[in-house]
Amino acid sequence: DGGITQSPKYLFRKEGQNVTLSCEQNLNHDAMYWYRQDPGQGLRLIYYSQIVNDFQKGDIAEGYSVSREKKESFPLTVTSAQKNPTAFYLCASSTTFTGEQYFGPGTRLTVT
Amino acid sequence: GQQVMQIPQYQHVQEGEDFTTYCNSSTTLSNIQWYKQRPGGHPVFLIQLVKSGEVKKQKRLTFQFGEAKKNSSLHITATQTTDVGTYFCVHISNFGNEKLTFGTGTRLTIIP
């Protein structure tokens, strides 16, 4: 059963803690993406990766970090430097940068 | 980061009425994609437009890409309650400088 998974669905953290969000795909896609969505807003690109061991900053990369050590995995770390981390985080993958994106179910992060 | 404006931001229509959302860019696009996000869900790919002046249809949905490749529209004929959700356009450019930007979205509500 091919697809893209994110875990956990809900995540709660205290302010000042780093937290890592998981994203895994078995679609054999080269490109992967992380987006942030705030209530009633569109998606904003945090980071993307077009190939293993390479990634680029999106529009709002400050306070976030990523790694792409495996084709299947693209974890996102929300660091304590991110001023407003509470949001809905969506991971996606596609065959190429301009291709159709498949989204995971998302992780709702709440930081208090 | 800059987001792409879609109009209108919200649209409430009586079931059976038509609906249109518009997406505009100041720069020429490589291609444009459209996604639908149901309330509480994740975006799902609808269509990709690549050619200048392209028109594509999916049942009651009609997608258009402008002649100058700077604007696009999504038109739904005879809306149904299943059409409820937020519709996003995605601007993608890979003319030297890669750029991927989600539109601000149009939230469609259907009045039964």
Tab-separated table of C-alpha atoms in Angstrom, chain A residues 24-95:
chain	number	residue	atom	x	y	z
A	24	GLU	CA	8.098	8.725	5.270
A	25	GLN	CA	7.132	7.811	1.704
A	26	ASN	CA	7.263	4.555	-0.217
A	27	LEU	CA	6.316	6.067	-3.573
A	28	ASN	CA	9.941	6.133	-4.777
A	29	HIS	CA	9.656	9.907	-5.197
A	30	ASP	CA	12.813	11.980	-5.501
A	31	ALA	CA	11.330	15.257	-4.242
A	32	MET	CA	9.962	15.893	-0.758
A	33	TYR	CA	8.568	19.011	0.871
A	34	TRP	CA	7.566	20.464	4.225
A	35	TYR	CA	4.803	23.034	4.555
A	36	ARG	CA	3.290	24.942	7.410
A	37	GLN	CA	-0.406	25.849	7.477
A	38	ASP	CA	-1.922	28.270	9.962
A	39	PRO	CA	-5.689	28.404	10.606
A	40	GLY	CA	-7.571	29.720	7.594
A	41	GLN	CA	-4.358	30.254	5.665
A	42	GLY	CA	-2.615	28.740	2.685
A	43	LEU	CA	0.445	26.526	2.778
A	44	ARG	CA	3.896	28.038	3.149
A	45	LEU	CA	6.985	26.150	2.045
A	46	ILE	CA	9.557	25.515	4.774
A	47	TYR	CA	12.123	23.265	3.090
A	48	TYR	CA	12.272	21.010	0.079
A	49	SER	CA	14.594	18.339	-1.194
A	50	GLN	CA	14.937	17.205	-4.782
A	51	ILE	CA	17.417	14.418	-4.146
A	52	VAL	CA	18.988	12.500	-1.305
A	53	ASN	CA	21.582	14.428	0.708
A	54	ASP	CA	20.448	17.754	-0.722
A	55	PHE	CA	17.790	20.246	0.371
A	56	GLN	CA	16.901	23.896	-0.088
A	57	LYS	CA	15.237	26.535	2.052
A	58	GLY	CA	11.720	27.550	1.242
A	59	ASP	CA	10.033	30.817	2.128
A	60	ILE	CA	9.978	30.354	5.919
A	61	ALA	CA	12.991	28.190	6.831
A	62	GLU	CA	14.105	30.182	9.885
A	63	GLY	CA	13.794	28.146	13.073
A	64	TYR	CA	13.527	24.833	11.209
A	65	SER	CA	16.014	22.201	10.082
A	66	VAL	CA	15.777	19.099	7.895
A	67	SER	CA	17.832	16.145	6.721
A	68	ARG	CA	17.529	13.847	3.720
A	69	GLU	CA	19.779	10.879	4.416
A	70	LYS	CA	17.406	8.407	2.797
A	71	LYS	CA	15.144	8.752	-0.222
A	72	GLU	CA	12.148	7.599	1.815
A	73	SER	CA	12.552	9.935	4.765
A	74	PHE	CA	12.545	13.707	5.260
A	75	PRO	CA	12.268	14.590	8.971
A	76	LEU	CA	11.650	18.175	10.069
A	77	THR	CA	12.995	19.577	13.327
A	78	VAL	CA	11.202	22.549	14.818
A	79	THR	CA	13.812	24.268	16.955
A	80	SER	CA	13.381	26.529	19.945
A	81	ALA	CA	14.384	29.415	17.654
A	82	GLN	CA	11.051	29.191	15.825
A	83	LYS	CA	9.005	32.001	17.363
A	84	ASN	CA	5.509	30.700	16.583
A	85	PRO	CA	5.775	26.930	16.161
A	86	THR	CA	2.139	26.037	16.816
A	87	ALA	CA	0.699	25.080	13.435
A	88	PHE	CA	-0.396	22.256	11.147
A	89	TYR	CA	2.613	20.733	9.388
A	90	LEU	CA	2.212	18.941	6.072
A	91	CYS	CA	4.752	16.795	4.273
A	92	ALA	CA	4.504	16.013	0.572
A	93	SER	CA	6.423	14.171	-2.116
A	94	SER	CA	6.541	14.156	-5.913
A	95	THR	CA	8.506	12.510	-8.684
